[in-house]
Amino acid sequence: MTTTEPETLAETATPLNVAVVTLGCARNEVDSEELAGRLEAGGFVLVDDAEDADTVVVNTCGFVEAAKKDSVDTLLEAADLKASAGHGGRAQAVVAVGCLAERYGKDLAESLPEADAVLGFDDYPDIAARLRAIVAGETHHPHTPSDRRRLLPISPVERGASAVSIPGHDVRADVAEIGAGAPATGPRAVRRRLDAGPMAPLKLASGCDRRCSFCAIPSFRGSFVSRRPSDVLQEGQWLATQGVKELFLVSENSTSYGKDLGDLRLLETLLPELSGIDGIERVRVSYLQPAETRPGLIEAIATTPGVVPYFDLSFQHASATVLRRMRRFGDPESFLGLLEQIRSLAPLAGVRSNVIVGFPGETEDDLQTLCDFLEAARMDVTGVFGYSDEDGTEAAGFAEDIKLDEDEIRARTEHVTALVEELNTQRAEERIGESVVVLVESVDEVDGELVVEGRAAHQGPEVDGTTTLTGLPTARLGDLVRATVTGTDGVDLVARVDGAGA
């Protein structure tokens, strides 16, 4: 008796177009490309424009109030496309995924009936089947939000055996696309790139074990879990085959990488392997916790060939009193000492950070301590956020009498923002005359002139400014071009090309 292999869903299902819209951070970009890979493998046809889609998947952000609003507005815009389907549009379903969906679940579904479904992280492995059912009119019951930290063992070294769905951790490419050197075992959820640019985020880990009093991320992203080095390397190899020149290593806390795998120095050994991948020109590490940034990691980032000397340090404040209330560690002296260590190894290193202004209990003296630190730190870019209560956080429950009113928070935020803009401009001007290597990310022609933009080693994607190249007769995306900085516009640089390449 012979048996026939059952036809796959992709072979039997009617093709549906799907657009994946991504909001938020680079970690979300990886998650979207995992979803895109699963959807394509499940028979969906990926399209760039939501207007051309039968179903629109919005990967939401749930970080702060402004990000939540952007997510809701994007879902409503997609719902408007669905409403116009009878007038030439084609959208049949709008689905919310991502952090906002995971964080609020059924509450989001009830408050936003325009969305046909709200899917959590546990739905990701079966995303194609879920979407087909939703398009067919089936009702999906959204999950009741819970603290995802409780889904994993308390001990980090016991987390690897868990079956909990962790977005972006199962994004493995087909071995045939990479070559004979890749591991031959493991699931094959192919990542599908949604951006053809020469930079791609690569997830190191997910979740966080820290308990910062202002942050809700660990509650919906879960406890810290590292990806195995073989998985990270395999995905990096696959990205290189897709034309990627720069790997942007992302996580909620890159300094913790490897602690659950039994080796806290694993990142130091992984960096040379990633930078040695054929076709990869740059490796960049994001999101370092200052209190966990050890000398060996500083040295690895500052001196490993192919790894850019770029330090994304999450200071959040400088007053020791405020930091303790945030459940963080540090003070101006220790932070400046950390920067001194970095610059002793890499004097031209890029340094960026974020700070929160107006945290409960912040005094005028605390604010001045922060401003004095920012002046002394000479960072390339600093993001400034005014404090706001986040649902479920310890700080949201602080006594009202230590909380600053909204007008005071706004005034302090504007003051620090103005200071930071001035300091960042000064730091950019200090780079005039400096030789930089720029990764070309944009080539346009304006009024017959070639306009080429990219990023120098000290400029991270999206948030750290760009470098415009002059004197370049021709250029391609992904080129690495050596140039000399000749001018600035805020944090953006203008650089004259020295030669044809790096």
Tab-separated table of N, CA, C and O in Angstrom, residues 74-129:
chain	number	residue	atom	x	y	z
A	74	THR	N	-2.123	53.935	13.120
A	74	THR	CA	-1.798	53.114	11.947
A	74	THR	C	-2.842	52.031	11.742
A	74	THR	O	-3.230	51.732	10.601
A	75	LEU	N	-3.307	51.433	12.827
A	75	LEU	CA	-4.372	50.429	12.721
A	75	LEU	C	-5.655	51.055	12.171
A	75	LEU	O	-6.346	50.453	11.333
A	76	LEU	N	-5.962	52.255	12.611
A	76	LEU	CA	-7.163	52.933	12.110
A	76	LEU	C	-7.028	53.289	10.629
A	76	LEU	O	-8.003	53.181	9.863
A	77	GLU	N	-5.835	53.686	10.208
A	77	GLU	CA	-5.610	53.972	8.787
A	77	GLU	C	-5.813	52.711	7.948
A	77	GLU	O	-6.400	52.755	6.859
A	78	ALA	N	-5.310	51.585	8.452
A	78	ALA	CA	-5.494	50.323	7.733
A	78	ALA	C	-6.968	49.935	7.700
A	78	ALA	O	-7.465	49.405	6.696
A	79	ALA	N	-7.678	50.213	8.790
A	79	ALA	CA	-9.108	49.918	8.829
A	79	ALA	C	-9.878	50.760	7.815
A	79	ALA	O	-10.874	50.313	7.230
A	80	ASP	N	-9.403	51.987	7.589
A	80	ASP	CA	-10.035	52.840	6.572
A	80	ASP	C	-9.891	52.220	5.181
A	80	ASP	O	-10.804	52.317	4.341
A	81	LEU	N	-8.748	51.571	4.924
A	81	LEU	CA	-8.566	50.883	3.644
A	81	LEU	C	-9.572	49.761	3.501
A	81	LEU	O	-10.120	49.526	2.424
A	82	LYS	N	-9.795	49.049	4.602
A	82	LYS	CA	-10.779	47.964	4.561
A	82	LYS	C	-12.179	48.528	4.298
A	82	LYS	O	-12.947	47.968	3.517
A	83	ALA	N	-12.484	49.660	4.923
A	83	ALA	CA	-13.811	50.266	4.731
A	83	ALA	C	-14.023	50.699	3.298
A	83	ALA	O	-15.155	50.740	2.802
A	84	SER	N	-12.918	51.018	2.595
A	84	SER	CA	-13.033	51.475	1.210
A	84	SER	C	-12.956	50.324	0.219
A	84	SER	O	-12.909	50.561	-0.990
A	85	ALA	N	-12.934	49.082	0.727
A	85	ALA	CA	-12.780	47.931	-0.161
A	85	ALA	C	-13.883	47.859	-1.203
A	85	ALA	O	-13.677	47.403	-2.326
A	86	GLY	N	-15.053	48.335	-0.819
A	86	GLY	CA	-16.152	48.321	-1.771
A	86	GLY	C	-16.032	49.393	-2.831
A	86	GLY	O	-16.832	49.444	-3.758
A	87	HIS	N	-15.032	50.260	-2.713
A	87	HIS	CA	-14.836	51.358	-3.659
A	87	HIS	C	-13.485	51.244	-4.360
A	87	HIS	O	-12.812	52.240	-4.616
A	88	GLY	N	-13.082	50.014	-4.632
A	88	GLY	CA	-11.843	49.808	-5.367
A	88	GLY	C	-10.706	49.276	-4.525
A	88	GLY	O	-9.697	48.824	-5.047
A	89	GLY	N	-10.816	49.369	-3.194
A	89	GLY	CA	-9.799	48.799	-2.319
A	89	GLY	C	-9.973	47.288	-2.234
A	89	GLY	O	-10.923	46.721	-2.751
A	90	ARG	N	-9.055	46.621	-1.540
A	90	ARG	CA	-9.152	45.168	-1.483
A	90	ARG	C	-8.960	44.602	-0.088
A	90	ARG	O	-9.096	43.396	0.110
A	91	ALA	N	-8.613	45.428	0.895
A	91	ALA	CA	-8.336	44.905	2.228
A	91	ALA	C	-9.558	44.198	2.810
A	91	ALA	O	-10.669	44.728	2.800
A	92	GLN	N	-9.334	42.968	3.301
A	92	GLN	CA	-10.403	42.191	3.905
A	92	GLN	C	-10.245	42.059	5.419
A	92	GLN	O	-11.207	41.736	6.107
A	93	ALA	N	-9.034	42.256	5.917
A	93	ALA	CA	-8.810	42.111	7.350
A	93	ALA	C	-7.632	42.962	7.790
A	93	ALA	O	-6.652	43.115	7.066
A	94	VAL	N	-7.748	43.497	9.005
A	94	VAL	CA	-6.673	44.261	9.641
A	94	VAL	C	-6.357	43.572	10.958
A	94	VAL	O	-7.243	43.349	11.782
A	95	VAL	N	-5.087	43.236	11.142
A	95	VAL	CA	-4.686	42.445	12.303
A	95	VAL	C	-3.565	43.161	13.056
A	95	VAL	O	-2.586	43.622	12.452
A	96	ALA	N	-3.709	43.256	14.370
A	96	ALA	CA	-2.683	43.848	15.228
A	96	ALA	C	-1.829	42.741	15.836
A	96	ALA	O	-2.351	41.766	16.374
A	97	VAL	N	-0.510	42.900	15.720
A	97	VAL	CA	0.437	42.015	16.394
A	97	VAL	C	1.444	42.911	17.120
A	97	VAL	O	1.314	44.121	17.134
A	98	GLY	N	2.468	42.337	17.716
A	98	GLY	CA	3.530	43.130	18.311
A	98	GLY	C	3.293	43.460	19.768
A	98	GLY	O	2.418	42.906	20.441
A	99	CYS	N	4.078	44.406	20.269
A	99	CYS	CA	4.129	44.675	21.699
A	99	CYS	C	2.817	45.223	22.254
A	99	CYS	O	2.395	44.850	23.351
A	100	LEU	N	2.178	46.143	21.540
A	100	LEU	CA	0.917	46.692	22.034
A	100	LEU	C	-0.136	45.592	22.108
A	100	LEU	O	-0.898	45.518	23.079
A	101	ALA	N	-0.177	44.728	21.081
A	101	ALA	CA	-1.141	43.622	21.069
A	101	ALA	C	-0.860	42.639	22.194
A	101	ALA	O	-1.780	42.171	22.875
A	102	GLU	N	0.417	42.309	22.402
A	102	GLU	CA	0.779	41.376	23.475
A	102	GLU	C	0.504	41.979	24.839
A	102	GLU	O	0.034	41.295	25.750
A	103	ARG	N	0.778	43.261	24.981
A	103	ARG	CA	0.652	43.917	26.285
A	103	ARG	C	-0.790	44.081	26.731
A	103	ARG	O	-1.104	43.937	27.916
A	104	TYR	N	-1.701	44.380	25.772
A	104	TYR	CA	-3.078	44.703	26.150
A	104	TYR	C	-4.118	43.688	25.694
A	104	TYR	O	-5.238	43.702	26.196
A	105	GLY	N	-3.787	42.830	24.727
A	105	GLY	CA	-4.659	41.729	24.351
A	105	GLY	C	-6.117	42.082	24.169
A	105	GLY	O	-6.480	42.926	23.348
A	106	LYS	N	-6.960	41.439	24.978
A	106	LYS	CA	-8.408	41.611	24.815
A	106	LYS	C	-8.856	43.050	25.086
A	106	LYS	O	-9.847	43.511	24.507
A	107	ASP	N	-8.133	43.757	25.950
A	107	ASP	CA	-8.495	45.155	26.213
A	107	ASP	C	-8.315	46.003	24.951
A	107	ASP	O	-9.137	46.882	24.654
A	108	LEU	N	-7.251	45.746	24.209
A	108	LEU	CA	-7.038	46.463	22.950
A	108	LEU	C	-8.119	46.084	21.950
A	108	LEU	O	-8.655	46.949	21.242
A	109	ALA	N	-8.458	44.804	21.890
A	109	ALA	CA	-9.485	44.349	20.951
A	109	ALA	C	-10.832	45.002	21.243
A	109	ALA	O	-11.564	45.401	20.324
A	110	GLU	N	-11.151	45.143	22.528
A	110	GLU	CA	-12.434	45.745	22.899
A	110	GLU	C	-12.465	47.240	22.605
A	110	GLU	O	-13.486	47.787	22.199
A	111	SER	N	-11.322	47.903	22.796
A	111	SER	CA	-11.280	49.355	22.589
A	111	SER	C	-11.050	49.733	21.134
A	111	SER	O	-11.238	50.887	20.762
A	112	LEU	N	-10.659	48.747	20.310
A	112	LEU	CA	-10.368	49.028	18.908
A	112	LEU	C	-11.082	48.006	18.018
A	112	LEU	O	-10.451	47.141	17.400
A	113	PRO	N	-12.411	48.096	17.951
A	113	PRO	CA	-13.163	47.119	17.145
A	113	PRO	C	-12.849	47.203	15.653
A	113	PRO	O	-13.187	46.287	14.894
A	114	GLU	N	-12.188	48.289	15.220
A	114	GLU	CA	-11.829	48.402	13.803
A	114	GLU	C	-10.834	47.323	13.388
A	114	GLU	O	-10.739	46.976	12.201
A	115	ALA	N	-10.064	46.797	14.336
A	115	ALA	CA	-9.134	45.705	14.038
A	115	ALA	C	-9.889	44.381	14.087
A	115	ALA	O	-10.655	44.127	15.014
A	116	ASP	N	-9.669	43.548	13.073
A	116	ASP	CA	-10.385	42.273	13.014
A	116	ASP	C	-9.839	41.256	14.002
A	116	ASP	O	-10.547	40.316	14.365
A	117	ALA	N	-8.597	41.423	14.423
A	117	ALA	CA	-8.028	40.497	15.394
A	117	ALA	C	-6.821	41.143	16.061
A	117	ALA	O	-6.139	41.990	15.479
A	118	VAL	N	-6.570	40.713	17.275
A	118	VAL	CA	-5.392	41.111	18.039
A	118	VAL	C	-4.662	39.826	18.408
A	118	VAL	O	-5.175	39.015	19.180
A	119	LEU	N	-3.486	39.622	17.833
A	119	LEU	CA	-2.742	38.382	18.029
A	119	LEU	C	-1.542	38.606	18.940
A	119	LEU	O	-0.844	39.615	18.828
A	120	GLY	N	-1.281	37.646	19.826
A	120	GLY	CA	-0.140	37.716	20.718
A	120	GLY	C	1.043	36.944	20.170
A	120	GLY	O	0.976	36.300	19.116
A	121	PHE	N	2.143	36.977	20.904
A	121	PHE	CA	3.364	36.308	20.470
A	121	PHE	C	3.156	34.800	20.281
A	121	PHE	O	3.791	34.186	19.423
A	122	ASP	N	2.278	34.210	21.071
A	122	ASP	CA	2.055	32.766	20.962
A	122	ASP	C	1.371	32.387	19.658
A	122	ASP	O	1.349	31.201	19.292
A	123	ASP	N	0.815	33.366	18.956
A	123	ASP	CA	0.182	33.100	17.655
A	123	ASP	C	1.188	33.107	16.512
A	123	ASP	O	0.860	32.662	15.399
A	124	TYR	N	2.402	33.600	16.731
A	124	TYR	CA	3.354	33.768	15.643
A	124	TYR	C	3.699	32.473	14.911
A	124	TYR	O	3.771	32.463	13.676
A	125	PRO	N	3.945	31.351	15.614
A	125	PRO	CA	4.310	30.132	14.873
A	125	PRO	C	3.254	29.685	13.874
A	125	PRO	O	3.576	29.039	12.866
A	126	ASP	N	1.986	30.023	14.116
A	126	ASP	CA	0.895	29.622	13.231
A	126	ASP	C	0.244	30.824	12.563
A	126	ASP	O	-0.947	30.819	12.260
A	127	ILE	N	1.030	31.862	12.299
A	127	ILE	CA	0.470	33.125	11.820
A	127	ILE	C	-0.280	32.970	10.502
A	127	ILE	O	-1.328	33.580	10.302
A	128	ALA	N	0.210	32.126	9.578
A	128	ALA	CA	-0.458	31.980	8.278
A	128	ALA	C	-1.854	31.390	8.455
A	128	ALA	O	-2.834	31.880	7.863
A	129	ALA	N	-1.964	30.349	9.262
A	129	ALA	CA	-3.275	29.732	9.496
A	129	ALA	C	-4.203	30.696	10.217
A	129	ALA	O	-5.409	30.762	9.916
